Structures are given as structure tokens and as C-alpha cells.
GROMACS .gro file of N, CA and C in nm:
model
  531
    1MET      N    1   1.385  -2.518   0.861
    1MET     CA    2   1.441  -2.522   0.727
    1MET      C    3   1.455  -2.372   0.681
    2LYS      N    4   1.576  -2.337   0.645
    2LYS     CA    5   1.590  -2.204   0.597
    2LYS      C    6   1.569  -2.187   0.448
    3VAL      N    7   1.486  -2.081   0.407
    3VAL     CA    8   1.450  -2.065   0.265
    3VAL      C    9   1.539  -1.965   0.215
    4ASP      N   10   1.605  -1.986   0.096
    4ASP     CA   11   1.689  -1.882   0.038
    4ASP      C   12   1.607  -1.786  -0.042
    5LYS      N   13   1.667  -1.678  -0.081
    5LYS     CA   14   1.607  -1.570  -0.152
    5LYS      C   15   1.536  -1.608  -0.282
    6LYS      N   16   1.615  -1.682  -0.359
    6LYS     CA   17   1.562  -1.737  -0.492
    6LYS      C   18   1.430  -1.813  -0.469
    7GLU      N   19   1.435  -1.910  -0.366
    7GLU     CA   20   1.314  -2.003  -0.351
    7GLU      C   21   1.198  -1.902  -0.305
    8LEU      N   22   1.225  -1.808  -0.219
    8LEU     CA   23   1.125  -1.713  -0.183
    8LEU      C   24   1.060  -1.637  -0.289
    9ARG      N   25   1.157  -1.580  -0.373
    9ARG     CA   26   1.107  -1.500  -0.481
    9ARG      C   27   1.021  -1.583  -0.575
   10ASP      N   28   1.056  -1.717  -0.606
   10ASP     CA   29   0.980  -1.807  -0.677
   10ASP      C   30   0.847  -1.839  -0.618
   11ARG      N   31   0.838  -1.847  -0.486
   11ARG     CA   32   0.712  -1.877  -0.428
   11ARG      C   33   0.618  -1.757  -0.429
   12ILE      N   34   0.669  -1.636  -0.411
   12ILE     CA   35   0.588  -1.520  -0.416
   12ILE      C   36   0.549  -1.495  -0.569
   13ARG      N   37   0.625  -1.510  -0.664
   13ARG     CA   38   0.580  -1.500  -0.804
   13ARG      C   39   0.454  -1.598  -0.836
   14ALA      N   40   0.480  -1.721  -0.782
   14ALA     CA   41   0.373  -1.822  -0.800
   14ALA      C   42   0.239  -1.785  -0.734
   15GLU      N   43   0.256  -1.715  -0.622
   15GLU     CA   44   0.133  -1.662  -0.548
   15GLU      C   45   0.063  -1.553  -0.634
   16LYS      N   46   0.152  -1.462  -0.679
   16LYS     CA   47   0.091  -1.352  -0.761
   16LYS      C   48   0.027  -1.401  -0.888
   17ARG      N   49   0.073  -1.506  -0.944
   17ARG     CA   50   0.014  -1.554  -1.071
   17ARG      C   51  -0.124  -1.622  -1.047
   18GLN      N   52  -0.145  -1.665  -0.919
   18GLN     CA   53  -0.268  -1.724  -0.877
   18GLN      C   54  -0.395  -1.612  -0.882
   19LEU      N   55  -0.352  -1.489  -0.875
   19LEU     CA   56  -0.455  -1.384  -0.858
   19LEU      C   57  -0.477  -1.312  -0.997
   20ALA      N   58  -0.604  -1.278  -1.024
   20ALA     CA   59  -0.645  -1.218  -1.142
   20ALA      C   60  -0.608  -1.076  -1.134
   21GLN      N   61  -0.595  -1.000  -1.242
   21GLN     CA   62  -0.559  -0.866  -1.230
   21GLN      C   63  -0.671  -0.771  -1.145
   22ASP      N   64  -0.795  -0.817  -1.151
   22ASP     CA   65  -0.890  -0.746  -1.082
   22ASP      C   66  -0.871  -0.773  -0.926
   23ASP      N   67  -0.825  -0.880  -0.891
   23ASP     CA   68  -0.798  -0.906  -0.748
   23ASP      C   69  -0.672  -0.824  -0.700
   24LEU      N   70  -0.562  -0.820  -0.790
   24LEU     CA   71  -0.439  -0.735  -0.760
   24LEU      C   72  -0.491  -0.596  -0.745
   25ARG      N   73  -0.575  -0.549  -0.833
   25ARG     CA   74  -0.632  -0.406  -0.834
   25ARG      C   75  -0.694  -0.383  -0.706
   26ARG      N   76  -0.783  -0.456  -0.654
   26ARG     CA   77  -0.860  -0.443  -0.544
   26ARG      C   78  -0.779  -0.435  -0.421
   27LEU      N   79  -0.666  -0.536  -0.410
   27LEU     CA   80  -0.571  -0.532  -0.311
   27LEU      C   81  -0.500  -0.394  -0.308
   28SER      N   82  -0.458  -0.361  -0.431
   28SER     CA   83  -0.375  -0.240  -0.448
   28SER      C   84  -0.452  -0.118  -0.399
   29LEU      N   85  -0.581  -0.103  -0.428
   29LEU     CA   86  -0.666   0.006  -0.388
   29LEU      C   87  -0.652   0.018  -0.225
   30SER      N   88  -0.673  -0.089  -0.162
   30SER     CA   89  -0.664  -0.094  -0.018
   30SER      C   90  -0.526  -0.031   0.038
   31VAL      N   91  -0.417  -0.085  -0.021
   31VAL     CA   92  -0.288  -0.034   0.020
   31VAL      C   93  -0.273   0.117  -0.009
   32ILE      N   94  -0.315   0.143  -0.131
   32ILE     CA   95  -0.299   0.290  -0.172
   32ILE      C   96  -0.369   0.378  -0.093
   33ASN      N   97  -0.494   0.346  -0.058
   33ASN     CA   98  -0.579   0.429   0.034
   33ASN      C   99  -0.517   0.456   0.169
   34ARG      N  100  -0.463   0.344   0.216
   34ARG     CA  101  -0.394   0.352   0.348
   34ARG      C  102  -0.269   0.438   0.328
   35LEU      N  103  -0.197   0.422   0.228
   35LEU     CA  104  -0.064   0.504   0.198
   35LEU      C  105  -0.109   0.655   0.188
   36ALA      N  106  -0.220   0.685   0.116
   36ALA     CA  107  -0.257   0.823   0.080
   36ALA      C  108  -0.304   0.896   0.218
   37GLY      N  109  -0.355   0.816   0.307
   37GLY     CA  110  -0.406   0.872   0.441
   37GLY      C  111  -0.295   0.868   0.547
   38HIS      N  112  -0.177   0.812   0.517
   38HIS     CA  113  -0.082   0.801   0.619
   38HIS      C  114  -0.027   0.945   0.655
   39PRO      N  115  -0.014   0.978   0.783
   39PRO     CA  116   0.029   1.110   0.829
   39PRO      C  117   0.162   1.153   0.757
   40ARG      N  118   0.259   1.057   0.743
   40ARG     CA  119   0.387   1.092   0.688
   40ARG      C  120   0.364   1.127   0.530
   41PHE      N  121   0.274   1.060   0.455
   41PHE     CA  122   0.242   1.093   0.325
   41PHE      C  123   0.169   1.226   0.312
   42VAL      N  124   0.067   1.254   0.398
   42VAL     CA  125  -0.006   1.372   0.396
   42VAL      C  126   0.081   1.491   0.417
   43ALA      N  127   0.185   1.468   0.512
   43ALA     CA  128   0.275   1.587   0.548
   43ALA      C  129   0.391   1.611   0.444
   44ALA      N  130   0.414   1.506   0.371
   44ALA     CA  131   0.526   1.522   0.271
   44ALA      C  132   0.519   1.617   0.165
   45ARG      N  133   0.620   1.686   0.140
   45ARG     CA  134   0.631   1.779   0.019
   45ARG      C  135   0.703   1.711  -0.100
   46THR      N  136   0.793   1.628  -0.073
   46THR     CA  137   0.861   1.559  -0.169
   46THR      C  138   0.871   1.405  -0.150
   47VAL      N  139   0.806   1.323  -0.234
   47VAL     CA  140   0.778   1.186  -0.226
   47VAL      C  141   0.849   1.109  -0.334
   48MET      N  142   0.937   1.011  -0.298
   48MET     CA  143   0.970   0.911  -0.397
   48MET      C  144   0.871   0.806  -0.402
   49LEU      N  145   0.832   0.777  -0.517
   49LEU     CA  146   0.724   0.663  -0.554
   49LEU      C  147   0.808   0.568  -0.655
   50TYR      N  148   0.724   0.480  -0.713
   50TYR     CA  149   0.772   0.406  -0.819
   50TYR      C  150   0.657   0.382  -0.914
   51HIS      N  151   0.688   0.354  -1.045
   51HIS     CA  152   0.592   0.324  -1.136
   51HIS      C  153   0.568   0.181  -1.143
   52SER      N  154   0.458   0.128  -1.093
   52SER     CA  155   0.437  -0.017  -1.075
   52SER      C  156   0.430  -0.099  -1.196
   53LEU      N  157   0.484  -0.225  -1.171
   53LEU     CA  158   0.471  -0.333  -1.279
   53LEU      C  159   0.325  -0.395  -1.254
   54THR      N  160   0.282  -0.474  -1.354
   54THR     CA  161   0.150  -0.521  -1.336
   54THR      C  162   0.135  -0.611  -1.212
   55ASP      N  163   0.250  -0.668  -1.155
   55ASP     CA  164   0.221  -0.765  -1.037
   55ASP      C  165   0.269  -0.696  -0.908
   56GLU      N  166   0.280  -0.551  -0.909
   56GLU     CA  167   0.310  -0.478  -0.785
   56GLU      C  168   0.190  -0.404  -0.738
   57VAL      N  169   0.193  -0.351  -0.618
   57VAL     CA  170   0.091  -0.275  -0.566
   57VAL      C  171   0.084  -0.152  -0.666
   58ASP      N  172  -0.035  -0.120  -0.719
   58ASP     CA  173  -0.047  -0.033  -0.837
   58ASP      C  174  -0.040   0.124  -0.794
   59THR      N  175   0.076   0.178  -0.806
   59THR     CA  176   0.094   0.313  -0.767
   59THR      C  177   0.040   0.411  -0.875
   60ARG      N  178  -0.005   0.359  -0.977
   60ARG     CA  179  -0.072   0.441  -1.088
   60ARG      C  180  -0.216   0.494  -1.025
   61LEU      N  181  -0.273   0.424  -0.923
   61LEU     CA  182  -0.388   0.465  -0.868
   61LEU      C  183  -0.364   0.591  -0.794
   62LEU      N  184  -0.249   0.622  -0.754
   62LEU     CA  185  -0.210   0.744  -0.676
   62LEU      C  186  -0.136   0.850  -0.756
   63LEU      N  187  -0.048   0.809  -0.853
   63LEU     CA  188   0.047   0.897  -0.915
   63LEU      C  189  -0.023   1.023  -0.968
   64ASN      N  190  -0.139   1.008  -1.041
   64ASN     CA  191  -0.191   1.120  -1.107
   64ASN      C  192  -0.293   1.194  -1.020
   65GLU      N  193  -0.313   1.145  -0.899
   65GLU     CA  194  -0.397   1.219  -0.807
   65GLU      C  195  -0.328   1.314  -0.721
   66ILE      N  196  -0.191   1.303  -0.721
   66ILE     CA  197  -0.105   1.394  -0.631
   66ILE      C  198  -0.096   1.531  -0.696
   67ARG      N  199  -0.142   1.628  -0.628
   67ARG     CA  200  -0.133   1.764  -0.674
   67ARG      C  201  -0.038   1.854  -0.592
   68ASP      N  202  -0.017   1.826  -0.465
   68ASP     CA  203   0.055   1.914  -0.381
   68ASP      C  204   0.183   1.865  -0.336
   69LYS      N  205   0.245   1.779  -0.419
   69LYS     CA  206   0.383   1.727  -0.372
   69LYS      C  207   0.471   1.724  -0.506
   70LEU      N  208   0.604   1.721  -0.471
   70LEU     CA  209   0.696   1.700  -0.580
   70LEU      C  210   0.709   1.549  -0.583
   71VAL      N  211   0.689   1.476  -0.699
   71VAL     CA  212   0.684   1.331  -0.708
   71VAL      C  213   0.817   1.300  -0.778
   72LEU      N  214   0.886   1.195  -0.727
   72LEU     CA  215   1.007   1.148  -0.792
   72LEU      C  216   0.994   0.997  -0.826
   73LEU      N  217   1.035   0.967  -0.938
   73LEU     CA  218   1.035   0.825  -0.989
   73LEU      C  219   1.172   0.778  -1.019
   74PRO      N  220   1.208   0.649  -0.988
   74PRO     CA  221   1.336   0.598  -1.035
   74PRO      C  222   1.342   0.570  -1.183
   75LYS      N  223   1.459   0.585  -1.243
   75LYS     CA  224   1.495   0.553  -1.373
   75LYS      C  225   1.623   0.477  -1.372
   76VAL      N  226   1.623   0.356  -1.442
   76VAL     CA  227   1.742   0.270  -1.459
   76VAL      C  228   1.843   0.339  -1.547
   77THR      N  229   1.962   0.347  -1.497
   77THR     CA  230   2.077   0.408  -1.573
   77THR      C  231   2.178   0.317  -1.621
   78GLY      N  232   2.181   0.196  -1.563
   78GLY     CA  233   2.288   0.104  -1.599
   78GLY      C  234   2.263  -0.016  -1.530
   79GLU      N  235   2.360  -0.115  -1.532
   79GLU     CA  236   2.351  -0.235  -1.470
   79GLU      C  237   2.346  -0.214  -1.310
   80GLY      N  238   2.232  -0.230  -1.251
   80GLY     CA  239   2.219  -0.214  -1.108
   80GLY      C  240   2.224  -0.077  -1.060
   81THR      N  241   2.210   0.018  -1.143
   81THR     CA  242   2.204   0.162  -1.100
   81THR      C  243   2.075   0.231  -1.146
   82MET      N  244   2.039   0.326  -1.063
   82MET     CA  245   1.924   0.410  -1.096
   82MET      C  246   1.941   0.548  -1.044
   83GLU      N  247   1.856   0.632  -1.097
   83GLU     CA  248   1.856   0.778  -1.046
   83GLU      C  249   1.704   0.814  -1.039
   84LEU      N  250   1.690   0.933  -0.972
   84LEU     CA  251   1.551   0.986  -0.952
   84LEU      C  252   1.525   1.096  -1.060
   85ARG      N  253   1.401   1.095  -1.118
   85ARG     CA  254   1.358   1.200  -1.197
   85ARG      C  255   1.229   1.255  -1.153
   86VAL      N  256   1.207   1.380  -1.180
   86VAL     CA  257   1.082   1.445  -1.140
   86VAL      C  258   0.969   1.407  -1.226
   87TYR      N  259   0.855   1.367  -1.170
   87TYR     CA  260   0.740   1.329  -1.246
   87TYR      C  261   0.635   1.432  -1.248
   88THR      N  262   0.581   1.476  -1.359
   88THR     CA  263   0.469   1.579  -1.368
   88THR      C  264   0.345   1.522  -1.433
   89GLY      N  265   0.344   1.401  -1.479
   89GLY     CA  266   0.230   1.342  -1.547
   89GLY      C  267   0.257   1.239  -1.641
   90PRO      N  268   0.160   1.159  -1.689
   90PRO     CA  269   0.172   1.055  -1.771
   90PRO      C  270   0.275   1.079  -1.903
   91GLY      N  271   0.266   1.205  -1.946
   91GLY     CA  272   0.347   1.231  -2.062
   91GLY      C  273   0.489   1.236  -2.036
   92ASP      N  274   0.539   1.227  -1.906
   92ASP     CA  275   0.669   1.221  -1.869
   92ASP      C  276   0.729   1.075  -1.876
   93LEU      N  277   0.643   0.972  -1.913
   93LEU     CA  278   0.689   0.837  -1.907
   93LEU      C  279   0.733   0.776  -2.045
   94ARG      N  280   0.827   0.693  -2.043
   94ARG     CA  281   0.859   0.620  -2.166
   94ARG      C  282   0.901   0.477  -2.115
   95VAL      N  283   0.884   0.383  -2.201
   95VAL     CA  284   0.917   0.241  -2.163
   95VAL      C  285   1.072   0.237  -2.145
   96GLY      N  286   1.119   0.195  -2.032
   96GLY     CA  287   1.253   0.183  -1.993
   96GLY      C  288   1.289   0.040  -1.983
   97ALA      N  289   1.399   0.021  -1.895
   97ALA     CA  290   1.457  -0.108  -1.868
   97ALA      C  291   1.350  -0.214  -1.813
   98TYR      N  292   1.340  -0.324  -1.850
   98TYR     CA  293   1.263  -0.435  -1.808
   98TYR      C  294   1.113  -0.396  -1.837
   99GLY      N  295   1.084  -0.308  -1.934
   99GLY     CA  296   0.947  -0.271  -1.972
   99GLY      C  297   0.881  -0.187  -1.863
  100ILE      N  298   0.954  -0.139  -1.779
  100ILE     CA  299   0.905  -0.042  -1.670
  100ILE      C  300   0.877   0.088  -1.722
  101MET      N  301   0.776   0.159  -1.703
  101MET     CA  302   0.751   0.293  -1.741
  101MET      C  303   0.845   0.376  -1.653
  102GLU      N  304   0.926   0.468  -1.721
  102GLU     CA  305   1.030   0.540  -1.649
  102GLU      C  306   1.022   0.678  -1.684
  103PRO      N  307   1.045   0.778  -1.580
  103PRO     CA  308   1.023   0.917  -1.619
  103PRO      C  309   1.133   0.975  -1.707
  104VAL      N  310   1.104   1.078  -1.775
  104VAL     CA  311   1.199   1.145  -1.857
  104VAL      C  312   1.219   1.296  -1.817
  105GLY      N  313   1.161   1.326  -1.702
  105GLY     CA  314   1.159   1.460  -1.640
  105GLY      C  315   1.300   1.494  -1.597
  106ARG      N  316   1.320   1.622  -1.538
  106ARG     CA  317   1.451   1.648  -1.497
  106ARG      C  318   1.514   1.570  -1.388
  107LEU      N  319   1.636   1.564  -1.379
  107LEU     CA  320   1.713   1.473  -1.291
  107LEU      C  321   1.697   1.542  -1.153
  108PHE      N  322   1.676   1.463  -1.040
  108PHE     CA  323   1.660   1.502  -0.902
  108PHE      C  324   1.779   1.442  -0.828
  109THR      N  325   1.863   1.538  -0.761
  109THR     CA  326   1.985   1.486  -0.702
  109THR      C  327   1.978   1.535  -0.559
  110ASP      N  328   1.898   1.617  -0.518
  110ASP     CA  329   1.902   1.677  -0.378
  110ASP      C  330   1.826   1.579  -0.279
  111TYR      N  331   1.879   1.469  -0.251
  111TYR     CA  332   1.807   1.360  -0.168
  111TYR      C  333   1.769   1.405  -0.030
  112SER      N  334   1.842   1.510   0.019
  112SER     CA  335   1.809   1.567   0.139
  112SER      C  336   1.668   1.616   0.148
  113ASP      N  337   1.620   1.666   0.036
  113ASP     CA  338   1.479   1.708   0.033
  113ASP      C  339   1.364   1.613   0.026
  114ILE      N  340   1.404   1.478   0.014
  114ILE     CA  341   1.304   1.386   0.020
  114ILE      C  342   1.228   1.356   0.154
  115ASP      N  343   1.106   1.373   0.167
  115ASP     CA  344   1.035   1.363   0.292
  115ASP      C  345   0.996   1.213   0.320
  116LEU      N  346   0.960   1.142   0.211
  116LEU     CA  347   0.919   1.009   0.224
  116LEU      C  348   0.957   0.923   0.089
  117ALA      N  349   0.983   0.802   0.123
  117ALA     CA  350   1.028   0.719   0.001
  117ALA      C  351   0.924   0.590   0.012
  118VAL      N  352   0.864   0.563  -0.088
  118VAL     CA  353   0.763   0.456  -0.102
  118VAL      C  354   0.846   0.345  -0.184
  119ILE      N  355   0.866   0.229  -0.118
  119ILE     CA  356   0.948   0.122  -0.174
  119ILE      C  357   0.885  -0.008  -0.213
  120PRO      N  358   0.890  -0.057  -0.331
  120PRO     CA  359   0.845  -0.181  -0.363
  120PRO      C  360   0.932  -0.299  -0.330
  121GLY      N  361   0.877  -0.422  -0.317
  121GLY     CA  362   0.946  -0.537  -0.286
  121GLY      C  363   0.876  -0.662  -0.317
  122MET      N  364   0.953  -0.769  -0.335
  122MET     CA  365   0.890  -0.906  -0.347
  122MET      C  366   0.829  -0.939  -0.222
  123ALA      N  367   0.890  -0.912  -0.121
  123ALA     CA  368   0.842  -0.947   0.029
  123ALA      C  369   0.910  -0.843   0.126
  124PHE      N  370   0.833  -0.828   0.238
  124PHE     CA  371   0.891  -0.764   0.357
  124PHE      C  372   0.867  -0.847   0.474
  125ASP      N  373   0.930  -0.826   0.576
  125ASP     CA  374   0.901  -0.892   0.713
  125ASP      C  375   0.878  -0.789   0.814
  126LYS      N  376   0.834  -0.858   0.924
  126LYS     CA  377   0.798  -0.774   1.042
  126LYS      C  378   0.888  -0.677   1.098
  127SER      N  379   1.014  -0.699   1.060
  127SER     CA  380   1.125  -0.604   1.102
  127SER      C  381   1.152  -0.499   0.998
  128GLY      N  382   1.080  -0.498   0.892
  128GLY     CA  383   1.101  -0.400   0.785
  128GLY      C  384   1.206  -0.450   0.683
  129ASN      N  385   1.250  -0.575   0.706
  129ASN     CA  386   1.356  -0.609   0.596
  129ASN      C  387   1.270  -0.636   0.469
  130ARG      N  388   1.343  -0.609   0.347
  130ARG     CA  389   1.292  -0.617   0.210
  130ARG      C  390   1.374  -0.712   0.136
  131LEU      N  391   1.287  -0.788   0.060
  131LEU     CA  392   1.346  -0.876  -0.055
  131LEU      C  393   1.306  -0.815  -0.178
  132GLY      N  394   1.406  -0.785  -0.266
  132GLY     CA  395   1.379  -0.724  -0.399
  132GLY      C  396   1.368  -0.831  -0.502
  133ARG      N  397   1.375  -0.783  -0.624
  133ARG     CA  398   1.354  -0.874  -0.739
  133ARG      C  399   1.490  -0.950  -0.776
  134GLY      N  400   1.588  -0.905  -0.714
  134GLY     CA  401   1.715  -0.985  -0.730
  134GLY      C  402   1.816  -0.923  -0.819
  135LYS      N  403   1.785  -0.794  -0.871
  135LYS     CA  404   1.882  -0.728  -0.964
  135LYS      C  405   1.963  -0.617  -0.875
  136GLY      N  406   1.921  -0.593  -0.757
  136GLY     CA  407   2.001  -0.513  -0.665
  136GLY      C  408   1.980  -0.358  -0.696
  137TYR      N  409   1.892  -0.316  -0.769
  137TYR     CA  410   1.878  -0.167  -0.790
  137TYR      C  411   1.852  -0.085  -0.664
  138TYR      N  412   1.751  -0.133  -0.596
  138TYR     CA  413   1.715  -0.067  -0.474
  138TYR      C  414   1.831  -0.089  -0.361
  139ASP      N  415   1.884  -0.208  -0.363
  139ASP     CA  416   1.987  -0.238  -0.259
  139ASP      C  417   2.110  -0.131  -0.282
  140ARG      N  418   2.140  -0.094  -0.399
  140ARG     CA  419   2.251   0.000  -0.432
  140ARG      C  420   2.200   0.144  -0.416
  141PHE      N  421   2.079   0.172  -0.428
  141PHE     CA  422   2.027   0.300  -0.411
  141PHE      C  423   1.998   0.344  -0.270
  142LEU      N  424   1.932   0.253  -0.194
  142LEU     CA  425   1.887   0.285  -0.062
  142LEU      C  426   1.980   0.355   0.029
  143PRO      N  427   2.117   0.315   0.022
  143PRO     CA  428   2.214   0.378   0.117
  143PRO      C  429   2.214   0.536   0.093
  144ALA      N  430   2.176   0.576  -0.024
  144ALA     CA  431   2.176   0.721  -0.046
  144ALA      C  432   2.058   0.791   0.029
  145ILE      N  433   1.956   0.714   0.072
  145ILE     CA  434   1.850   0.773   0.134
  145ILE      C  435   1.809   0.702   0.273
  146LYS      N  436   1.919   0.636   0.324
  146LYS     CA  437   1.899   0.560   0.439
  146LYS      C  438   1.840   0.635   0.568
  147ASP      N  439   1.861   0.765   0.573
  147ASP     CA  440   1.807   0.834   0.686
  147ASP      C  441   1.683   0.903   0.665
  148LYS      N  442   1.614   0.865   0.538
  148LYS     CA  443   1.487   0.908   0.509
  148LYS      C  444   1.375   0.800   0.548
  149TYR      N  445   1.259   0.862   0.581
  149TYR     CA  446   1.152   0.759   0.626
  149TYR      C  447   1.109   0.680   0.503
  150LYS      N  448   1.111   0.561   0.516
  150LYS     CA  449   1.076   0.462   0.408
  150LYS      C  450   0.961   0.376   0.444
  151ILE      N  451   0.853   0.365   0.346
  151ILE     CA  452   0.743   0.282   0.366
  151ILE      C  453   0.756   0.181   0.251
  152GLY      N  454   0.750   0.053   0.292
  152GLY     CA  455   0.749  -0.059   0.193
  152GLY      C  456   0.593  -0.085   0.171
  153VAL      N  457   0.555  -0.105   0.041
  153VAL     CA  458   0.412  -0.151   0.014
  153VAL      C  459   0.417  -0.284  -0.053
  154CYS      N  460   0.320  -0.363  -0.018
  154CYS     CA  461   0.314  -0.500  -0.066
  154CYS      C  462   0.173  -0.563  -0.040
  155PHE      N  463   0.142  -0.666  -0.108
  155PHE     CA  464   0.015  -0.735  -0.090
  155PHE      C  465   0.031  -0.814   0.041
  156PRO      N  466  -0.087  -0.855   0.112
  156PRO     CA  467  -0.073  -0.919   0.233
  156PRO      C  468   0.009  -1.050   0.224
  157PHE      N  469   0.013  -1.127   0.123
  157PHE     CA  470   0.086  -1.254   0.116
  157PHE      C  471   0.229  -1.226   0.086
  158GLN      N  472   0.268  -1.106   0.078
  158GLN     CA  473   0.422  -1.076   0.066
  158GLN      C  474   0.468  -1.025   0.199
  159TYR      N  475   0.390  -1.013   0.304
  159TYR     CA  476   0.427  -0.975   0.433
  159TYR      C  477   0.451  -1.082   0.516
  160LEU      N  478   0.586  -1.117   0.555
  160LEU     CA  479   0.616  -1.243   0.620
  160LEU      C  480   0.685  -1.216   0.751
  161ASN      N  481   0.687  -1.321   0.833
  161ASN     CA  482   0.750  -1.308   0.966
  161ASN      C  483   0.887  -1.266   0.955
  162THR      N  484   0.958  -1.339   0.872
  162THR     CA  485   1.101  -1.308   0.849
  162THR      C  486   1.142  -1.344   0.705
  163ILE      N  487   1.236  -1.276   0.664
  163ILE     CA  488   1.304  -1.316   0.533
  163ILE      C  489   1.442  -1.311   0.534
  164PRO      N  490   1.519  -1.373   0.445
  164PRO     CA  491   1.656  -1.380   0.451
  164PRO      C  492   1.723  -1.246   0.441
  165VAL      N  493   1.813  -1.198   0.503
  165VAL     CA  494   1.880  -1.067   0.497
  165VAL      C  495   2.028  -1.077   0.494
  166GLU      N  496   2.083  -0.976   0.438
  166GLU     CA  497   2.234  -0.961   0.426
  166GLU      C  498   2.271  -0.844   0.515
  167PRO      N  499   2.396  -0.834   0.558
  167PRO     CA  500   2.435  -0.735   0.655
  167PRO      C  501   2.420  -0.594   0.596
  168THR      N  502   2.430  -0.584   0.462
  168THR     CA  503   2.421  -0.441   0.380
  168THR      C  504   2.283  -0.415   0.355
  169ASP      N  505   2.174  -0.497   0.381
  169ASP     CA  506   2.037  -0.462   0.351
  169ASP      C  507   1.988  -0.358   0.433
  170ILE      N  508   1.918  -0.264   0.385
  170ILE     CA  509   1.863  -0.147   0.453
  170ILE      C  510   1.711  -0.174   0.466
  171PRO      N  511   1.669  -0.182   0.589
  171PRO     CA  512   1.525  -0.212   0.604
  171PRO      C  513   1.439  -0.081   0.583
  172VAL      N  514   1.303  -0.094   0.561
  172VAL     CA  515   1.220   0.020   0.558
  172VAL      C  516   1.184   0.039   0.697
  173ASP      N  517   1.127   0.160   0.720
  173ASP     CA  518   1.067   0.197   0.861
  173ASP      C  519   0.931   0.136   0.886
  174GLU      N  520   0.854   0.116   0.789
  174GLU     CA  521   0.720   0.068   0.803
  174GLU      C  522   0.674  -0.009   0.682
  175VAL      N  523   0.575  -0.094   0.701
  175VAL     CA  524   0.528  -0.178   0.580
  175VAL      C  525   0.375  -0.146   0.571
  176ILE      N  526   0.322  -0.122   0.454
  176ILE     CA  527   0.170  -0.111   0.445
  176ILE      C  528   0.137  -0.225   0.348
  177CYS      N  529   0.044  -0.313   0.395
  177CYS     CA  530  -0.008  -0.418   0.310
  177CYS      C  531  -0.149  -0.441   0.336
   0.00000   0.00000   0.00000
């Protein structure tokens, strides 16, 4: 039986709700430690991250510890569109679309300088395919950085054998869970 994207998102959301915030934080710490020690992350000078929602791998555990890299965070600019802004600290953040903390730092447009992009998702599969939240922000943005090394981060229950994909989906190069 083939599962559609909406059913899969609903299933993942239900699994997330079963976990206490302490459990999500503990799982996040494991993922973030692996990411922070990853050779691609260590070598990167410019890193695209994301400011996590409460049910995502908690990037806040890493954001304010980074001292030797230029950190970029996405900011929603319209229906299905986002841009990257430079992040220099918590003072750079304001509540944006969907209650997500978004950067107000300077606009970053030189995508060729990005060494590593860390990408959230509702689910990833063993081929690096990504299932997003369904609004298409990353689907529209990822073509701009398709040649950059992308690491998807997720909790273990979000890492599946296969997920439904579209011909236009851009997979990540690696998944850490």
C-alpha cells in the first residue's frame, strides 16, 4: 500500500506528540553532537542552518556555540518563498511567519559561498529524499543550492526506508538522525 505525503506527515506529527520535550531535547543533542563533529561541518566557513520549531531537531543547541563560521538562517518573504539572512546572535531574531524565529540581519545572496546546508524535514529516506511540512518553502529554495552539500537532520523515527517523491524534489546528500 502506497502512503501519500499527507498521511505520512500526519503519522510523523502523531509520533512527535508522543514524546515529551525532554525526550526531543535528548534526541536533538545526539543529532547536534554528530553534526558538530561532522568533517563537512568542521571544515565549513559558511553554513546554512535553520532556527528550529519545538518539534524539530533543536538547532538552538548549536547556533550560539558557533564562533568560526558565517551562519545563515532562512526568512520567509512571501507565500512559499524565503531568503537567507546572516545570523550573529539571538538579538538578530524576531517572530516571523508561522511563529518561527527569523533573522533580521543582512541579506545574503552569494549562494556560491555556502559550504554546507543543514536542512530540516518531516521525514527523510535512505536515498536522501525529503518530505517537508507541505508549504513548499524548501522545495522552491533548494534548486538555488542544489550543487551544495546538504545534510538533512531528523529524529530516528523520521528516517524511513522510502518516502513519496516528486520529479522536482531535490534530495539531501546525507541524513543525520
